[in-house]
mmCIF file of C-alpha atoms in Angstrom:
data_model
loop_
_atom_site.group_PDB
_atom_site.id
_atom_site.type_symbol
_atom_site.label_atom_id
_atom_site.label_comp_id
_atom_site.label_asym_id
_atom_site.label_seq_id
_atom_site.Cartn_x
_atom_site.Cartn_y
_atom_site.Cartn_z
ATOM 1 C CA MET Q 1 108.087 67.022 64.835
ATOM 2 C CA LYS Q 2 106.584 69.006 67.737
ATOM 3 C CA ILE Q 3 108.525 69.102 70.920
ATOM 4 C CA VAL Q 4 105.866 67.290 72.886
ATOM 5 C CA GLU Q 5 105.612 64.519 70.403
ATOM 6 C CA GLN Q 6 109.356 64.195 70.502
ATOM 7 C CA ILE Q 7 109.364 63.907 74.332
ATOM 8 C CA LYS Q 8 106.549 61.379 74.133
ATOM 9 C CA GLN Q 9 108.251 59.075 71.566
ATOM 10 C CA PRO Q 10 109.995 56.584 73.900
ATOM 11 C CA ILE Q 11 106.719 55.993 75.724
ATOM 12 C CA ALA Q 12 104.237 56.243 72.909
ATOM 13 C CA TYR Q 13 103.032 52.735 73.472
ATOM 14 C CA GLU Q 14 102.665 53.126 77.238
ATOM 15 C CA MET Q 15 100.810 56.517 76.792
ATOM 16 C CA ASP Q 16 98.211 54.784 74.301
ATOM 17 C CA LEU Q 17 97.691 51.914 76.768
ATOM 18 C CA PHE Q 18 97.327 54.391 79.661
ATOM 19 C CA GLU Q 19 94.556 56.239 77.820
ATOM 20 C CA GLN Q 20 92.589 53.097 77.680
ATOM 21 C CA LYS Q 21 93.217 52.194 81.322
ATOM 22 C CA PHE Q 22 92.303 55.635 82.382
ATOM 23 C CA GLN Q 23 89.115 55.783 80.730
ATOM 24 C CA LEU Q 24 88.171 52.473 82.369
ATOM 25 C CA SER Q 25 89.242 53.884 85.799
ATOM 26 C CA MET Q 26 86.784 56.680 85.412
ATOM 27 C CA SER Q 27 83.716 54.553 84.648
ATOM 28 C CA SER Q 28 80.593 54.522 86.655
ATOM 29 C CA LYS Q 29 77.068 52.834 86.611
ATOM 30 C CA VAL Q 30 75.496 56.581 86.688
ATOM 31 C CA ALA Q 31 74.906 57.800 83.064
ATOM 32 C CA LEU Q 32 75.386 61.541 83.993
ATOM 33 C CA LEU Q 33 78.605 60.715 85.607
ATOM 34 C CA ASN Q 34 79.779 58.927 82.442
ATOM 35 C CA ARG Q 35 78.606 61.668 80.290
ATOM 36 C CA ILE Q 36 80.526 64.322 82.141
ATOM 37 C CA THR Q 37 83.794 62.105 82.483
ATOM 38 C CA HIS Q 38 83.595 61.353 78.980
ATOM 39 C CA TYR Q 39 83.520 65.156 78.357
ATOM 40 C CA ILE Q 40 86.518 65.630 80.476
ATOM 41 C CA VAL Q 41 88.649 62.883 79.031
ATOM 42 C CA ASN Q 42 88.133 64.184 75.402
ATOM 43 C CA ARG Q 43 89.225 67.583 76.339
ATOM 44 C CA LYS Q 44 92.630 66.724 77.942
ATOM 45 C CA GLY Q 45 95.654 68.799 77.830
ATOM 46 C CA LYS Q 46 99.249 67.686 76.816
ATOM 47 C CA GLN Q 47 99.290 65.082 79.608
ATOM 48 C CA MET Q 48 102.708 66.099 80.906
ATOM 49 C CA ARG Q 49 101.995 64.463 84.233
ATOM 50 C CA PRO Q 50 101.524 60.799 82.894
ATOM 51 C CA MET Q 51 104.504 61.391 80.748
ATOM 52 C CA PHE Q 52 106.731 62.277 83.702
ATOM 53 C CA VAL Q 53 105.501 59.061 85.495
ATOM 54 C CA PHE Q 54 106.389 56.909 82.416
ATOM 55 C CA LEU Q 55 109.762 58.495 81.615
ATOM 56 C CA VAL Q 56 110.995 58.503 85.125
ATOM 57 C CA SER Q 57 109.821 54.831 85.674
ATOM 58 C CA LYS Q 58 111.574 53.785 82.535
ATOM 59 C CA MET Q 59 114.781 55.711 83.122
ATOM 60 C CA VAL Q 60 115.448 54.343 86.667
ATOM 61 C CA SER Q 61 114.688 50.701 85.670
ATOM 62 C CA ASN Q 62 116.268 50.370 82.255
ATOM 63 C CA GLY Q 63 113.091 50.632 80.269
ATOM 64 C CA GLU Q 64 110.693 48.743 82.627
ATOM 65 C CA VAL Q 65 107.155 49.706 83.629
ATOM 66 C CA SER Q 66 104.697 47.699 85.804
ATOM 67 C CA GLU Q 67 100.891 47.682 86.252
ATOM 68 C CA ARG Q 68 101.698 49.899 89.331
ATOM 69 C CA THR Q 69 103.098 52.450 87.009
ATOM 70 C CA TYR Q 70 99.811 52.552 84.991
ATOM 71 C CA ARG Q 71 97.737 52.836 88.126
ATOM 72 C CA GLY Q 72 100.132 55.554 89.581
ATOM 73 C CA ALA Q 73 99.708 57.559 86.411
ATOM 74 C CA SER Q 74 95.908 57.066 86.426
ATOM 75 C CA VAL Q 75 95.692 58.087 90.059
ATOM 76 C CA ILE Q 76 97.731 61.354 89.449
ATOM 77 C CA GLU Q 77 95.620 62.158 86.453
ATOM 78 C CA LEU Q 78 92.371 61.349 88.465
ATOM 79 C CA ILE Q 79 93.382 63.690 91.301
ATOM 80 C CA HIS Q 80 94.845 66.447 89.146
ATOM 81 C CA THR Q 81 91.471 66.439 87.117
ATOM 82 C CA ALA Q 82 89.647 66.660 90.469
ATOM 83 C CA THR Q 83 91.547 69.584 91.518
ATOM 84 C CA LEU Q 84 91.053 71.470 88.121
ATOM 85 C CA VAL Q 85 87.234 70.801 88.254
ATOM 86 C CA HIS Q 86 87.096 72.243 91.870
ATOM 87 C CA ASP Q 87 89.348 75.123 90.988
ATOM 88 C CA ASP Q 88 86.961 76.258 88.114
ATOM 89 C CA VAL Q 89 84.312 76.210 90.724
ATOM 90 C CA VAL Q 90 86.288 78.280 93.276
ATOM 91 C CA ASP Q 91 87.511 80.776 90.584
ATOM 92 C CA ASP Q 92 83.973 80.916 88.917
ATOM 93 C CA SER Q 93 85.678 80.074 85.666
ATOM 94 C CA ASN Q 94 83.680 79.264 82.614
ATOM 95 C CA ARG Q 95 86.406 78.055 80.393
ATOM 96 C CA ARG Q 96 89.102 75.329 80.589
ATOM 97 C CA ARG Q 97 91.612 74.798 77.768
ATOM 98 C CA GLY Q 98 89.369 76.776 75.444
ATOM 99 C CA PHE Q 99 86.211 74.661 76.232
ATOM 100 C CA PHE Q 100 83.254 75.102 78.563
ATOM 101 C CA SER Q 101 84.301 74.020 82.168
ATOM 102 C CA VAL Q 102 82.174 71.429 83.917
ATOM 103 C CA ASN Q 103 80.619 74.029 86.245
ATOM 104 C CA ALA Q 104 79.550 76.192 83.195
ATOM 105 C CA LEU Q 105 77.685 73.208 81.626
ATOM 106 C CA TRP Q 106 76.357 71.371 84.566
ATOM 107 C CA LYS Q 107 76.524 73.952 87.374
ATOM 108 C CA ASN Q 108 78.568 74.221 90.541
ATOM 109 C CA LYS Q 109 76.923 71.454 92.538
ATOM 110 C CA ILE Q 110 77.476 68.942 89.920
ATOM 111 C CA ALA Q 111 81.001 70.011 89.342
ATOM 112 C CA VAL Q 112 82.011 69.795 93.120
ATOM 113 C CA LEU Q 113 80.467 66.273 93.170
ATOM 114 C CA ILE Q 114 82.348 65.285 90.001
ATOM 115 C CA GLY Q 115 85.552 66.377 91.590
ATOM 116 C CA ASP Q 116 84.836 64.447 94.853
ATOM 117 C CA TYR Q 117 83.985 61.359 92.671
ATOM 118 C CA LEU Q 118 87.300 61.654 90.819
ATOM 119 C CA LEU Q 119 89.125 62.099 93.969
ATOM 120 C CA SER Q 120 87.645 59.021 95.510
ATOM 121 C CA LYS Q 121 88.123 56.924 92.368
ATOM 122 C CA GLY Q 122 91.843 57.872 92.572
ATOM 123 C CA LEU Q 123 92.174 56.844 96.159
ATOM 124 C CA LEU Q 124 90.266 53.560 95.740
ATOM 125 C CA LEU Q 125 92.440 52.611 92.817
ATOM 126 C CA SER Q 126 95.412 52.657 95.016
ATOM 127 C CA ILE Q 127 93.748 51.105 98.106
ATOM 128 C CA ASP Q 128 92.159 48.184 96.063
ATOM 129 C CA ASN Q 129 95.692 47.345 94.785
ATOM 130 C CA ASN Q 130 97.515 47.754 98.067
ATOM 131 C CA ASP Q 131 99.575 50.642 96.428
ATOM 132 C CA PHE Q 132 99.868 52.246 99.877
ATOM 133 C CA ASP Q 133 103.251 53.722 99.277
ATOM 134 C CA LEU Q 134 101.960 55.351 96.060
ATOM 135 C CA LEU Q 135 98.841 56.506 97.954
ATOM 136 C CA LYS Q 136 100.974 58.227 100.536
ATOM 137 C CA ILE Q 137 102.994 60.199 97.757
ATOM 138 C CA ILE Q 138 99.829 61.465 96.161
ATOM 139 C CA SER Q 139 97.990 62.413 99.589
ATOM 140 C CA ILE Q 140 100.925 64.420 100.672
ATOM 141 C CA ALA Q 141 100.745 66.231 97.342
ATOM 142 C CA VAL Q 142 96.967 66.926 97.688
ATOM 143 C CA ARG Q 143 97.619 68.197 101.357
ATOM 144 C CA GLU Q 144 100.327 70.601 100.159
ATOM 145 C CA MET Q 145 98.450 71.906 97.193
ATOM 146 C CA SER Q 146 95.589 72.787 99.554
ATOM 147 C CA GLU Q 147 98.011 74.500 102.025
ATOM 148 C CA GLY Q 148 99.725 76.430 99.242
ATOM 149 C CA GLU Q 149 96.446 77.784 97.948
ATOM 150 C CA LEU Q 150 95.305 78.929 101.388
ATOM 151 C CA LEU Q 151 98.821 80.327 102.114
ATOM 152 C CA GLN Q 152 98.586 82.482 98.990
ATOM 153 C CA ILE Q 153 95.101 83.688 99.808
ATOM 154 C CA GLU Q 154 96.271 84.539 103.364
ATOM 155 C CA LYS Q 155 99.194 86.565 102.182
ATOM 156 C CA ALA Q 156 97.297 88.236 99.095
ATOM 157 C CA ARG Q 157 95.174 89.934 101.804
ATOM 158 C CA LYS Q 158 98.159 91.633 103.502
ATOM 159 C CA LEU Q 159 100.558 91.728 100.437
ATOM 160 C CA ASP Q 160 103.360 90.971 102.786
ATOM 161 C CA ILE Q 161 105.059 88.131 100.791
ATOM 162 C CA THR Q 162 108.768 87.639 100.972
ATOM 163 C CA GLU Q 163 110.815 85.817 98.352
ATOM 164 C CA ALA Q 164 111.027 82.760 100.837
ATOM 165 C CA VAL Q 165 107.233 82.699 101.307
ATOM 166 C CA TYR Q 166 106.717 83.020 97.494
ATOM 167 C CA TYR Q 167 108.900 79.882 96.939
ATOM 168 C CA GLU Q 168 106.964 77.976 99.604
ATOM 169 C CA ILE Q 169 103.650 78.903 97.898
ATOM 170 C CA ILE Q 170 104.779 77.780 94.369
ATOM 171 C CA ARG Q 171 106.469 74.656 95.920
ATOM 172 C CA GLN Q 172 103.230 73.552 97.557
ATOM 173 C CA LYS Q 173 100.771 74.853 94.804
ATOM 174 C CA THR Q 174 102.658 73.697 91.705
ATOM 175 C CA ALA Q 175 105.904 71.916 92.225
ATOM 176 C CA THR Q 176 104.420 69.250 94.690
ATOM 177 C CA LEU Q 177 102.226 67.586 92.066
ATOM 178 C CA ILE Q 178 105.062 67.412 89.499
ATOM 179 C CA ALA Q 179 107.305 66.024 92.351
ATOM 180 C CA ALA Q 180 104.653 63.481 93.057
ATOM 181 C CA CYS Q 181 104.638 62.333 89.366
ATOM 182 C CA CYS Q 182 108.393 61.696 89.356
ATOM 183 C CA SER Q 183 108.685 60.027 92.738
ATOM 184 C CA LEU Q 184 105.765 57.949 91.942
ATOM 185 C CA GLY Q 185 107.217 56.884 88.580
ATOM 186 C CA ALA Q 186 110.349 55.715 90.416
ATOM 187 C CA ALA Q 187 108.327 54.138 93.259
ATOM 188 C CA SER Q 188 106.190 52.050 90.964
ATOM 189 C CA VAL Q 189 109.203 50.128 89.724
ATOM 190 C CA LYS Q 190 111.938 50.703 92.505
ATOM 191 C CA PRO Q 191 109.996 51.021 95.693
ATOM 192 C CA GLU Q 192 111.951 52.215 98.765
ATOM 193 C CA SER Q 193 115.112 52.889 96.608
ATOM 194 C CA GLN Q 194 117.060 56.217 96.560
ATOM 195 C CA HIS Q 195 115.516 57.003 93.180
ATOM 196 C CA VAL Q 196 112.161 57.841 94.892
ATOM 197 C CA GLU Q 197 113.608 60.778 96.806
ATOM 198 C CA SER Q 198 115.983 61.929 93.967
ATOM 199 C CA MET Q 199 113.163 61.928 91.432
ATOM 200 C CA ARG Q 200 110.898 63.837 93.820
ATOM 201 C CA LYS Q 201 113.518 66.527 94.190
ATOM 202 C CA PHE Q 202 113.919 66.642 90.348
ATOM 203 C CA GLY Q 203 110.183 67.051 89.818
ATOM 204 C CA GLU Q 204 110.025 69.696 92.603
ATOM 205 C CA LEU Q 205 112.800 71.699 90.764
ATOM 206 C CA ILE Q 206 110.958 71.511 87.425
ATOM 207 C CA GLY Q 207 107.708 72.525 89.176
ATOM 208 C CA MET Q 208 109.473 75.661 90.576
ATOM 209 C CA ALA Q 209 110.855 76.710 87.215
ATOM 210 C CA PHE Q 210 107.451 75.940 85.426
ATOM 211 C CA GLN Q 211 105.626 78.260 87.927
ATOM 212 C CA ILE Q 212 108.095 81.104 87.454
ATOM 213 C CA LYS Q 213 107.786 80.820 83.793
ATOM 214 C CA ASP Q 214 104.085 81.031 84.249
ATOM 215 C CA ASP Q 215 104.462 84.151 86.385
ATOM 216 C CA LEU Q 216 106.642 85.857 83.684
ATOM 217 C CA PHE Q 217 103.847 85.314 81.126
ATOM 218 C CA ASP Q 218 101.818 87.964 83.141
ATOM 219 C CA TYR Q 219 104.305 90.565 81.983
ATOM 220 C CA GLY Q 220 103.486 89.762 78.406
ATOM 221 C CA ASP Q 221 106.602 89.421 76.255
ATOM 222 C CA THR Q 222 104.485 86.885 74.135
ATOM 223 C CA GLN Q 223 100.765 86.633 73.430
ATOM 224 C CA ILE Q 224 99.595 83.362 75.051
ATOM 225 C CA GLY Q 225 95.823 83.812 75.139
ATOM 226 C CA LYS Q 226 95.978 84.931 78.675
ATOM 227 C CA PRO Q 227 95.818 88.683 78.943
ATOM 228 C CA THR Q 228 98.718 90.385 80.767
ATOM 229 C CA GLY Q 229 98.299 91.829 84.278
ATOM 230 C CA ILE Q 230 95.977 89.091 85.368
ATOM 231 C CA ASP Q 231 97.995 88.192 88.496
ATOM 232 C CA ILE Q 232 98.217 91.950 89.391
ATOM 233 C CA LYS Q 233 94.465 92.319 88.938
ATOM 234 C CA GLU Q 234 93.977 89.353 91.213
ATOM 235 C CA GLN Q 235 96.407 90.772 93.696
ATOM 236 C CA LYS Q 236 98.837 87.708 93.331
ATOM 237 C CA MET Q 237 102.350 88.665 94.368
ATOM 238 C CA THR Q 238 104.738 87.019 91.918
ATOM 239 C CA LEU Q 239 108.555 86.932 91.876
ATOM 240 C CA PRO Q 240 109.242 89.800 89.491
ATOM 241 C CA LEU Q 241 106.896 92.121 91.676
ATOM 242 C CA ILE Q 242 108.383 90.835 94.985
ATOM 243 C CA TYR Q 243 111.950 91.585 93.783
ATOM 244 C CA VAL Q 244 111.143 95.009 92.719
ATOM 245 C CA LEU Q 245 109.189 95.772 95.797
ATOM 246 C CA ASN Q 246 112.348 94.729 97.791
ATOM 247 C CA GLN Q 247 114.624 96.890 95.824
ATOM 248 C CA SER Q 248 112.367 100.056 95.726
ATOM 249 C CA SER Q 249 112.588 103.312 97.675
ATOM 250 C CA LYS Q 250 109.855 103.932 100.459
ATOM 251 C CA LYS Q 251 107.935 106.138 97.983
ATOM 252 C CA ASP Q 252 107.902 103.593 95.049
ATOM 253 C CA LYS Q 253 106.998 100.795 97.396
ATOM 254 C CA LYS Q 254 104.120 102.740 98.718
ATOM 255 C CA TRP Q 255 102.915 103.455 95.088
ATOM 256 C CA LEU Q 256 103.224 99.873 94.161
ATOM 257 C CA ILE Q 257 101.257 98.478 96.986
ATOM 258 C CA ASN Q 258 98.614 101.114 96.828
ATOM 259 C CA SER Q 259 98.174 100.391 93.039
ATOM 260 C CA ILE Q 260 97.863 96.577 93.873
ATOM 261 C CA LYS Q 261 95.614 97.219 96.685
ATOM 262 C CA ASN Q 262 93.350 99.891 95.568
ATOM 263 C CA HIS Q 263 93.782 100.312 91.671
ATOM 264 C CA ASN Q 264 94.296 96.668 90.586
ATOM 265 C CA LYS Q 265 91.237 97.015 88.351
ATOM 266 C CA ASP Q 266 92.388 100.150 86.606
ATOM 267 C CA THR Q 267 93.958 98.966 83.362
ATOM 268 C CA LYS Q 268 96.165 102.064 82.798
ATOM 269 C CA ARG Q 269 97.566 101.884 86.478
ATOM 270 C CA VAL Q 270 98.286 97.898 85.948
ATOM 271 C CA LYS Q 271 100.224 98.805 82.682
ATOM 272 C CA GLU Q 272 102.221 101.422 84.730
ATOM 273 C CA VAL Q 273 102.940 98.742 87.304
ATOM 274 C CA ILE Q 274 104.066 96.186 84.724
ATOM 275 C CA ALA Q 275 106.318 98.971 83.150
ATOM 276 C CA PHE Q 276 107.905 99.631 86.447
ATOM 277 C CA VAL Q 277 108.542 96.035 87.091
ATOM 278 C CA LYS Q 278 110.133 95.550 83.922
ATOM 279 C CA GLY Q 279 112.225 98.769 84.049
ATOM 280 C CA ASN Q 280 113.550 97.686 87.433
ATOM 281 C CA GLY Q 281 114.944 94.377 86.642
ATOM 282 C CA GLY Q 282 112.076 92.291 88.056
ATOM 283 C CA LEU Q 283 111.873 89.980 84.901
ATOM 284 C CA ASP Q 284 115.642 89.623 84.594
ATOM 285 C CA TYR Q 285 115.843 88.418 88.259
ATOM 286 C CA ALA Q 286 112.979 86.026 87.820
ATOM 287 C CA ILE Q 287 114.570 84.611 84.762
ATOM 288 C CA LYS Q 288 117.897 84.026 86.461
ATOM 289 C CA LYS Q 289 116.012 82.273 89.306
ATOM 290 C CA MET Q 290 114.191 80.061 86.969
ATOM 291 C CA LYS Q 291 117.328 79.046 85.173
ATOM 292 C CA ALA Q 292 118.877 78.136 88.470
ATOM 293 C CA PHE Q 293 115.986 75.800 89.197
ATOM 294 C CA GLN Q 294 116.381 74.331 85.687
ATOM 295 C CA GLU Q 295 120.121 73.820 85.920
ATOM 296 C CA GLU Q 296 119.763 71.991 89.342
ATOM 297 C CA ALA Q 297 117.198 69.645 87.763
ATOM 298 C CA LEU Q 298 119.483 68.888 84.900
ATOM 299 C CA GLN Q 299 122.254 68.089 87.285
ATOM 300 C CA ILE Q 300 120.215 65.563 89.099
ATOM 301 C CA LEU Q 301 119.497 63.811 85.479
ATOM 302 C CA GLN Q 302 123.293 63.766 84.951
ATOM 303 C CA THR Q 303 123.667 61.153 87.667
ATOM 304 C CA TYR Q 304 121.736 58.596 85.487
ATOM 305 C CA PRO Q 305 123.192 56.678 82.569
ATOM 306 C CA GLU Q 306 122.351 57.705 78.914
ATOM 307 C CA SER Q 307 118.999 56.611 77.621
ATOM 308 C CA ASP Q 308 116.153 57.902 75.379
ATOM 309 C CA TYR Q 309 114.044 58.330 78.611
ATOM 310 C CA LYS Q 310 116.796 60.504 80.127
ATOM 311 C CA ASN Q 311 116.944 62.532 76.787
ATOM 312 C CA SER Q 312 113.280 62.938 76.886
ATOM 313 C CA LEU Q 313 113.313 64.250 80.504
ATOM 314 C CA GLU Q 314 116.024 66.785 79.564
ATOM 315 C CA LEU Q 315 113.883 67.791 76.680
ATOM 316 C CA MET Q 316 110.875 68.277 79.064
ATOM 317 C CA VAL Q 317 113.006 70.348 81.509
ATOM 318 C CA ASN Q 318 114.002 72.640 78.760
ATOM 319 C CA TYR Q 319 110.474 72.793 77.329
ATOM 320 C CA VAL Q 320 109.113 73.953 80.539
ATOM 321 C CA ILE Q 321 111.233 77.214 80.470
ATOM 322 C CA ASP Q 322 111.341 77.602 76.587
ATOM 323 C CA ARG Q 323 107.463 77.084 75.958
ATOM 324 C CA LYS Q 324 105.407 80.075 74.686
ATOM 325 C CA LYS Q 325 102.201 79.339 76.756
#
């Protein structure tokens, strides 16, 4: 059995029901909108985010879920989908998960409007049901994701990212949404309990490990369909590179910064940078940090009693850093 199927097993019923509820939450009276949202729904990924919501919800409440849990999972998925549609416009990307992106098929203006529509649908789903605590969790995540993106853009211009700033960027850009899924799962069944904060922290730690793993793919130990060196070409400062920059002599540092600033489109030079980072312990350091985040996440899980949901969350934590793409 595939690892994702194994993780999903204890919540298979909830995930099937969620699919139906999620499709309903997207519906509109405008035919064009329905056509596009239908296209989006049929090309979904592994659905890790709703899985976090349901697994956490069931773990903290001895197997219970509520209508709030389904709404919470739908809101997260609506808002996450909205950010992906907007990201593709910003990045001028024509593909998403191997298919044409919304902006490639329907142009930028429609894609931006679709993103706005999904965002408003998510907000209204919470407001109409008085889920204000869930709405607050999600709104904070959206604010942080925007701040993280802008912080990364600002720092990429100067290439002056410290390790602490890097962690802040990935916490906001990536970890905050997974943290929201987990705290939302807890809040949907145990509002205002200590589970809400401990599960937020748990999700944040997984998100940090997840992003470092993503950064490691750029150095290409495995073929994942994403060409190596993309982050360097886009002048993104990731952990392996930051570590090596901090350890390097003045001369090497100057060469590295010059390579990223002025020769980031030169394939040969990018390969030399990758080799230099690998040869100077950048990957080993990033792997060590990723595993530290993983360990901390697993320690939080250990405070909960044994259950199938807890086992699935453990599998999920390990999958995040063992995945091949």
